[in-house]
Amino acid sequence: MGFACFKRLVRNKHMHMTASDVAYNGKVEGDVVVTRADAVINWIRQHSVWPMPMGLACCAIELMASAASRYDISRFGMEVMRFSPRQSDCMIVAGTVTYKMAEVVRRIYDQMGDPKWVVAMGACASTGGMYRSYSVMQGVDNIVPVDVYVSGCPPRPEALLDAMMKLQDKIGNESSVRNLRKTSAGAVK
Amino acid sequence: MIDEDFTKSLLQKHSYLTQQDSVDWVTFECVPEKLLSFVESLRDTEGFEILVDLTAIDHGEGADFRYSTVIHLYSLVQRGYLRIHSTCTDNDKPEMPSVSSIYPAANWHERETFDMFGIHFSDHPNLKRILMWDEYPHFPLRKDFPLAGIDTPLPADDVVEVTQASVEPAPMMGGPFVSSNSGSMSDSEPRAKDESWTEKKEKPV
């Protein structure tokens, strides 16, 4: 039921977008769109992910490739990579997280505004990868909550795009309104 | 050119030097007290302008002199390398004079050697850890340090409070990357080695 309405919203949105005026079109007055707040909020969030490239090793090269024209992450509405945590909501941890860097990764995560998501890109960020060593954290999920893990060493850009689409699906299923209430009440950090 | 004559003339000029066997470049053993003057004379009179590398060796817990440092110099005039090996006399607090006043390139090399082996370079302008964080209590490239690492708290207290994270020994079992490439399969498999999961040898606490 909710999904059908959501579909209608999308369709209507496109109708408006094809019209010459972006503002409210008086000719369709009375065409009331019924939907759920969650669906609208998630739809907006889903298609405007602002990634923060936490490039720590060679995975960052593939991350850059996925942003370039051949793989073109902007097809999914998330090409605006910001190097400031204040301006982004999805941290892509691309590379080896050493214990020395772990503190920095966590601080940058803390500085990102809610709601925020984390993608662990590649074997190192997911599990420590080939670095079974005294200096490498065995998976970034030791310090930040990870939403999507990407396998590969390094993953190809397609794999990252797939992960980002998975993240979009995940965002689409969140209970945003309930989370919003919880956060404003201070119950959930 | 670095030939026998050159080596002999150096040995004559510096009586404290002894030549060591080496398969590639000429190698001298130099006592730590004379290291600075020897290296300076190499730079100023013999044309060894470039410090290529500075590192250390841990000869193991049983050795009489456990730690020694190795300096590689290159001369664009002589077109060759020279290796200088010096032994630290104290095993508990290994010390070596810093050559960073002669070769500024040695500055970070010596910091790395201090970080990994715990060798103190006297008169170094800024001897602190370069790879591990300042509070890290161990020296990872020493022979008695396990590759997997040792339980250690992380430096940032507030981050530790939120995440409960700490430095934990890395799992070694069954990984595709940790195995030697010689010997029979049953010996070279990661699980066959004396590693963190089969601790036969005692590791430092």
Coordinates of C-alpha atoms in Angstrom, one line a residue:
Chain A
M1 CA 0.0 0.0 0.0
G2 CA 2.6 2.4 1.1
F3 CA 4.9 1.4 -1.7
A4 CA 2.2 1.9 -4.3
C5 CA 1.7 5.5 -3.1
F6 CA 5.4 6.0 -3.1
K7 CA 5.5 4.9 -6.8
R8 CA 2.8 7.4 -7.5
L9 CA 4.8 10.1 -5.8
V10 CA 7.8 9.3 -8.0
R11 CA 5.6 9.4 -11.1
N12 CA 4.0 12.6 -10.1
K13 CA 7.4 14.1 -9.3
H14 CA 8.5 13.3 -12.8
M15 CA 5.4 14.9 -14.2
H16 CA 6.2 18.1 -12.4
M17 CA 9.8 18.0 -13.4
T18 CA 8.9 17.7 -17.1
A19 CA 6.7 20.7 -16.7
S20 CA 8.2 24.1 -17.4
D21 CA 7.5 25.6 -14.0
V22 CA 9.1 23.9 -11.0
A23 CA 6.7 25.4 -8.5
Y24 CA 3.2 24.1 -7.6
N25 CA 1.3 23.6 -10.8
G26 CA -2.2 25.0 -10.4
K27 CA -3.5 22.8 -13.2
V28 CA -3.1 19.6 -11.1
E29 CA -4.7 21.2 -8.0
G30 CA -6.6 18.4 -6.3
D31 CA -4.2 15.7 -7.3
V32 CA -3.4 14.9 -3.7
V33 CA -0.5 12.6 -3.0
V34 CA -0.9 10.3 -0.1
T35 CA 2.2 8.6 1.3
R36 CA 4.1 7.8 4.4
A37 CA 6.6 10.2 5.9
D38 CA 9.2 7.4 6.1
A39 CA 8.9 6.8 2.4
V40 CA 9.4 10.5 1.5
I41 CA 12.3 11.0 3.9
N42 CA 14.0 7.8 2.9
W43 CA 13.5 8.5 -0.8
I44 CA 15.2 11.9 -0.3
R45 CA 18.0 10.5 1.8
Q46 CA 18.5 7.6 -0.5
H47 CA 19.2 9.7 -3.6
S48 CA 21.4 12.4 -2.0
V49 CA 24.1 10.4 -0.2
W50 CA 27.1 12.6 0.5
P51 CA 30.1 10.3 0.8
M52 CA 33.1 11.2 2.8
P53 CA 36.1 9.5 1.1
M54 CA 38.1 8.0 4.0
G55 CA 40.9 6.9 1.6
L56 CA 43.6 5.1 3.6
A57 CA 45.2 2.8 1.0
C58 CA 45.0 1.5 -2.6
C59 CA 41.2 1.1 -2.3
A60 CA 41.0 4.8 -2.5
I61 CA 42.3 4.6 -6.1
E62 CA 39.3 2.4 -7.0
L63 CA 37.0 4.8 -5.1
M64 CA 38.3 7.6 -7.3
A65 CA 37.8 5.5 -10.4
S66 CA 34.2 4.9 -9.4
A67 CA 33.8 8.7 -9.2
A68 CA 35.3 9.3 -12.6
S69 CA 33.4 9.2 -15.9
R70 CA 33.8 5.5 -16.8
Y71 CA 32.0 4.2 -13.7
D72 CA 30.3 7.4 -12.8
I73 CA 28.9 7.3 -9.3
S74 CA 26.9 10.4 -10.0
R75 CA 24.3 8.1 -11.8
F76 CA 23.2 7.2 -8.3
G77 CA 23.2 10.8 -7.0
M78 CA 26.2 10.5 -4.7
E79 CA 29.0 12.1 -6.6
V80 CA 29.4 15.0 -4.2
M81 CA 32.4 13.7 -2.2
R82 CA 33.2 16.0 0.6
F83 CA 36.5 16.0 2.5
S84 CA 34.8 17.5 5.5
P85 CA 32.9 15.2 7.8
R86 CA 30.5 18.1 8.6
Q87 CA 29.3 18.1 5.0
S88 CA 28.9 14.4 4.5
D89 CA 26.7 11.5 5.8
C90 CA 28.3 8.4 4.4
M91 CA 31.9 7.5 5.3
I92 CA 33.5 5.1 2.8
V93 CA 36.5 3.6 4.6
A94 CA 38.7 2.7 1.7
G95 CA 41.9 1.0 2.9
T96 CA 43.9 -0.3 5.8
V97 CA 43.0 1.0 9.2
T98 CA 46.0 1.0 11.4
Y99 CA 45.7 1.2 15.2
K100 CA 47.3 4.6 15.0
M101 CA 44.7 5.8 12.5
A102 CA 41.7 4.2 14.3
E103 CA 41.4 7.1 16.6
V104 CA 41.2 9.6 13.7
V105 CA 38.6 7.5 11.9
R106 CA 36.4 7.4 14.9
R107 CA 36.8 11.1 15.5
I108 CA 35.8 11.9 11.9
Y109 CA 32.9 9.6 12.2
D110 CA 31.8 11.4 15.4
Q111 CA 32.0 14.7 13.6
M112 CA 29.6 13.6 10.9
G113 CA 26.0 14.8 11.3
D114 CA 23.2 12.3 11.9
P115 CA 21.9 10.3 10.1
K116 CA 25.1 8.7 8.9
W117 CA 26.3 5.5 7.3
V118 CA 29.6 3.6 6.9
V119 CA 30.8 1.5 4.1
A120 CA 33.8 -0.8 4.7
M121 CA 35.4 -1.0 1.3
G122 CA 37.8 -3.9 0.7
A123 CA 39.3 -6.7 2.7
C124 CA 41.5 -4.5 5.0
A125 CA 38.7 -2.2 6.2
S126 CA 36.4 -5.2 6.6
T127 CA 38.7 -7.6 8.4
G128 CA 42.2 -6.4 8.4
G129 CA 42.8 -8.3 5.1
M130 CA 46.2 -9.5 4.5
Y131 CA 47.6 -7.5 7.3
R132 CA 47.6 -10.0 10.2
S133 CA 49.9 -7.7 12.0
Y134 CA 50.5 -5.9 15.3
S135 CA 49.8 -2.5 13.7
V136 CA 46.6 -3.1 11.8
M137 CA 43.1 -3.0 13.2
Q138 CA 41.3 -6.3 12.3
G139 CA 38.3 -4.6 10.8
V140 CA 37.0 -1.1 11.1
D141 CA 33.8 -2.4 12.7
N142 CA 35.8 -2.5 15.9
I143 CA 35.4 1.3 16.2
V144 CA 32.5 2.4 13.9
P145 CA 29.2 0.7 13.0
V146 CA 29.4 -0.6 9.5
D147 CA 26.4 -0.8 7.2
V148 CA 27.8 -2.4 4.1
Y149 CA 31.0 -4.5 3.7
V150 CA 32.6 -4.8 0.2
S151 CA 34.8 -7.8 -0.5
G152 CA 37.9 -7.5 -2.8
C153 CA 41.5 -6.4 -2.6
P154 CA 40.8 -3.9 -3.9
P155 CA 37.2 -4.2 -5.0
R156 CA 36.5 -3.1 -8.5
P157 CA 34.4 0.1 -8.9
E158 CA 31.4 -2.0 -9.9
A159 CA 31.6 -3.7 -6.5
L160 CA 31.6 -0.3 -4.7
L161 CA 28.6 0.9 -6.8
D162 CA 26.8 -2.4 -5.9
A163 CA 27.6 -1.7 -2.3
M164 CA 26.3 1.8 -2.6
M165 CA 23.1 0.6 -4.2
K166 CA 22.7 -1.9 -1.3
L167 CA 23.2 1.0 1.1
Q168 CA 20.4 2.9 -0.8
D169 CA 18.1 -0.1 -0.3
K170 CA 19.0 -0.2 3.4
I171 CA 18.3 3.6 3.8
G172 CA 15.0 3.0 2.0
N173 CA 13.9 0.6 4.7
E174 CA 14.8 2.7 7.7
S175 CA 12.2 3.9 10.3
S176 CA 13.3 7.4 9.9
V177 CA 10.5 9.1 11.7
R178 CA 10.8 6.9 14.7
N179 CA 14.6 7.4 14.7
L180 CA 14.1 11.1 14.5
R181 CA 11.8 11.0 17.7
K182 CA 14.3 8.9 19.5
T183 CA 17.2 11.1 18.6
S184 CA 15.4 14.3 19.7
A185 CA 14.5 12.6 23.0
G186 CA 18.1 11.8 23.5
A187 CA 17.4 8.1 23.8
V188 CA 19.5 7.0 20.9
K189 CA 23.0 8.3 20.1
Chain B
M1 CA 86.5 3.5 -7.3
I2 CA 85.9 1.2 -4.3
D3 CA 88.6 -1.5 -4.8
E4 CA 91.1 -3.2 -2.6
D5 CA 93.5 -0.2 -2.5
F6 CA 90.7 2.1 -1.4
T7 CA 89.7 -0.4 1.4
K8 CA 93.4 -0.7 2.5
S9 CA 93.9 3.0 2.6
L10 CA 90.8 3.4 4.8
L11 CA 91.9 0.7 7.1
Q12 CA 95.3 2.4 7.5
K13 CA 93.8 5.8 8.1
H14 CA 91.3 4.6 10.7
S15 CA 93.0 2.0 12.9
Y16 CA 89.8 1.2 14.8
L17 CA 88.1 -0.3 11.7
T18 CA 87.9 -3.9 10.9
Q19 CA 86.7 -5.3 7.6
Q20 CA 83.8 -7.8 7.6
D21 CA 83.0 -10.5 5.1
S22 CA 80.5 -9.4 2.6
V23 CA 79.1 -10.8 -0.6
D24 CA 78.4 -7.4 -2.2
W25 CA 79.7 -4.1 -0.9
V26 CA 82.7 -3.4 1.3
T27 CA 81.7 -3.6 4.9
F28 CA 83.5 -2.1 7.9
E29 CA 82.9 -2.8 11.6
C30 CA 83.2 0.5 13.4
V31 CA 83.2 1.1 17.2
P32 CA 80.4 3.4 18.3
E33 CA 82.7 6.0 19.8
K34 CA 84.4 6.6 16.5
L35 CA 81.4 6.3 14.3
L36 CA 80.7 10.1 14.0
S37 CA 84.3 11.0 13.1
F38 CA 84.5 8.1 10.6
V39 CA 81.3 8.9 8.9
E40 CA 82.2 12.6 8.7
S41 CA 85.5 11.9 7.2
L42 CA 83.8 9.6 4.6
R43 CA 81.5 12.4 3.7
D44 CA 84.1 15.2 3.6
T45 CA 87.2 13.5 2.2
E46 CA 86.1 10.3 0.4
G47 CA 83.0 11.7 -1.3
F48 CA 80.2 9.6 0.2
E49 CA 77.5 12.2 -0.1
I50 CA 74.4 10.1 0.2
L51 CA 73.1 8.2 3.2
V52 CA 71.0 5.5 1.6
D53 CA 69.8 3.6 4.6
L54 CA 70.2 3.3 8.3
T55 CA 68.7 0.4 10.2
A56 CA 69.4 -2.1 12.9
I57 CA 69.7 -5.8 13.5
D58 CA 68.5 -7.8 16.5
H59 CA 70.7 -10.8 16.8
G60 CA 68.4 -12.5 19.2
E61 CA 68.1 -13.0 23.0
G62 CA 71.1 -15.3 23.3
A63 CA 73.6 -13.1 21.5
D64 CA 76.5 -11.5 23.5
F65 CA 75.8 -8.2 21.8
R66 CA 72.2 -8.2 20.8
Y67 CA 71.8 -5.0 18.8
S68 CA 73.8 -3.5 16.0
T69 CA 73.2 -0.7 13.5
V70 CA 73.9 -0.7 9.8
I71 CA 74.6 2.4 7.7
H72 CA 74.7 2.3 3.9
L73 CA 76.5 5.2 2.2
Y74 CA 76.7 5.9 -1.5
S75 CA 79.3 7.9 -3.4
L76 CA 78.5 9.5 -6.7
V77 CA 82.3 10.0 -7.2
Q78 CA 83.3 6.4 -6.3
R79 CA 80.2 5.0 -7.8
G80 CA 79.6 2.5 -5.1
Y81 CA 78.2 1.7 -1.7
L82 CA 79.9 1.3 1.6
R83 CA 78.4 -0.4 4.6
I84 CA 79.2 0.4 8.2
H85 CA 78.2 -2.0 10.9
S86 CA 78.4 -0.9 14.6
T87 CA 77.6 -3.0 17.7
C88 CA 75.7 -1.6 20.7
T89 CA 77.6 -2.5 23.8
D90 CA 74.6 -2.4 26.2
N91 CA 71.9 -5.0 25.6
D92 CA 69.4 -3.5 28.1
K93 CA 69.6 0.1 26.9
P94 CA 71.2 0.0 23.5
E95 CA 72.7 3.3 22.4
M96 CA 74.4 4.6 19.3
P97 CA 75.6 8.1 18.4
S98 CA 73.2 9.9 16.0
V99 CA 74.6 10.7 12.6
S100 CA 71.8 13.1 11.8
S101 CA 74.1 16.1 12.4
I102 CA 76.2 14.8 9.5
Y103 CA 73.5 13.4 7.2
P104 CA 70.1 15.1 7.8
A105 CA 68.6 12.2 6.0
A106 CA 69.4 10.0 9.0
N107 CA 66.9 11.9 11.2
W108 CA 63.8 9.9 10.3
H109 CA 65.7 6.7 9.7
E110 CA 67.0 6.9 13.3
R111 CA 63.5 7.6 14.6
E112 CA 62.2 4.5 12.8
T113 CA 65.1 2.4 14.1
F114 CA 64.3 3.7 17.6
D115 CA 60.6 3.0 17.1
M116 CA 61.1 -0.6 15.8
F117 CA 64.2 -1.7 17.8
G118 CA 64.3 0.6 20.8
I119 CA 67.9 1.8 20.0
H120 CA 68.5 5.2 21.5
F121 CA 70.4 7.6 19.3
S122 CA 72.3 10.1 21.5
D123 CA 72.1 13.7 20.5
H124 CA 69.3 13.1 18.1
P125 CA 67.3 16.4 17.7
N126 CA 63.9 14.7 17.9
L127 CA 64.0 11.1 19.0
K128 CA 60.4 10.0 19.3
R129 CA 58.4 7.3 17.6
I130 CA 57.6 7.8 13.9
L131 CA 55.3 4.8 13.0
M132 CA 53.7 3.7 16.2
W133 CA 52.0 6.1 18.5
D134 CA 54.0 7.8 21.3
E135 CA 52.7 5.7 24.2
Y136 CA 53.2 2.4 22.5
P137 CA 55.2 0.3 25.0
H138 CA 56.8 -2.3 22.7
F139 CA 59.4 -2.4 20.0
P140 CA 57.9 -4.5 17.2
L141 CA 60.9 -5.6 15.2
R142 CA 62.7 -7.1 18.1
K143 CA 63.1 -10.9 17.9
D144 CA 61.0 -11.6 21.0
F145 CA 58.0 -9.6 19.7
P146 CA 55.3 -11.8 18.1
L147 CA 54.1 -10.7 14.6
A148 CA 50.5 -10.9 15.8
G149 CA 51.1 -8.1 18.3
I150 CA 50.5 -7.8 22.1
D151 CA 47.5 -6.6 24.0
T152 CA 47.9 -2.9 24.4
P153 CA 45.4 0.0 25.1
L154 CA 44.7 2.5 22.3
P155 CA 46.0 6.0 22.9
A156 CA 42.7 8.0 22.9
D157 CA 40.8 7.4 26.2
D158 CA 37.5 8.9 25.0
V159 CA 37.5 6.8 21.8
V160 CA 38.2 3.7 23.9
E161 CA 35.4 4.5 26.3
V162 CA 32.9 4.6 23.4
T163 CA 34.2 1.7 21.3
Q164 CA 35.8 -0.6 23.9
A165 CA 38.5 -1.1 21.3
S166 CA 42.1 -2.0 22.0
V167 CA 45.2 -3.5 20.3
E168 CA 44.6 -7.2 20.1
P169 CA 46.9 -9.9 18.7
A170 CA 45.9 -10.5 15.1
P171 CA 44.5 -13.9 14.3
M172 CA 47.1 -15.9 12.3
M173 CA 45.4 -19.2 11.7
G174 CA 44.4 -20.2 8.3
G175 CA 45.0 -16.9 6.6
P176 CA 46.0 -17.1 2.9
F177 CA 48.9 -14.7 3.3
V178 CA 51.0 -16.1 6.2
S179 CA 53.0 -19.0 5.0
S180 CA 56.6 -19.6 4.0
N181 CA 57.4 -20.7 0.4
S182 CA 59.9 -23.4 1.2
G183 CA 59.8 -26.8 2.9
S184 CA 57.1 -29.4 2.9
M185 CA 53.5 -28.2 3.0
S186 CA 52.8 -29.5 6.5
D187 CA 55.7 -27.4 7.9
S188 CA 55.1 -24.2 5.9
E189 CA 51.4 -24.0 6.6
P190 CA 50.6 -21.1 8.9
R191 CA 49.2 -23.4 11.5
A192 CA 52.5 -25.4 11.7
K193 CA 54.5 -22.4 13.0
D194 CA 55.2 -21.2 16.5
E195 CA 52.7 -18.4 16.4
S196 CA 50.1 -16.9 18.6
W197 CA 47.8 -19.9 18.6
T198 CA 50.4 -22.6 19.4
E199 CA 52.7 -20.5 21.7
K200 CA 55.5 -22.9 22.5
K201 CA 58.0 -20.2 23.1
E202 CA 57.2 -17.7 25.9
K203 CA 56.4 -14.2 24.7
P204 CA 56.9 -11.0 26.7
V205 CA 53.8 -9.9 28.7

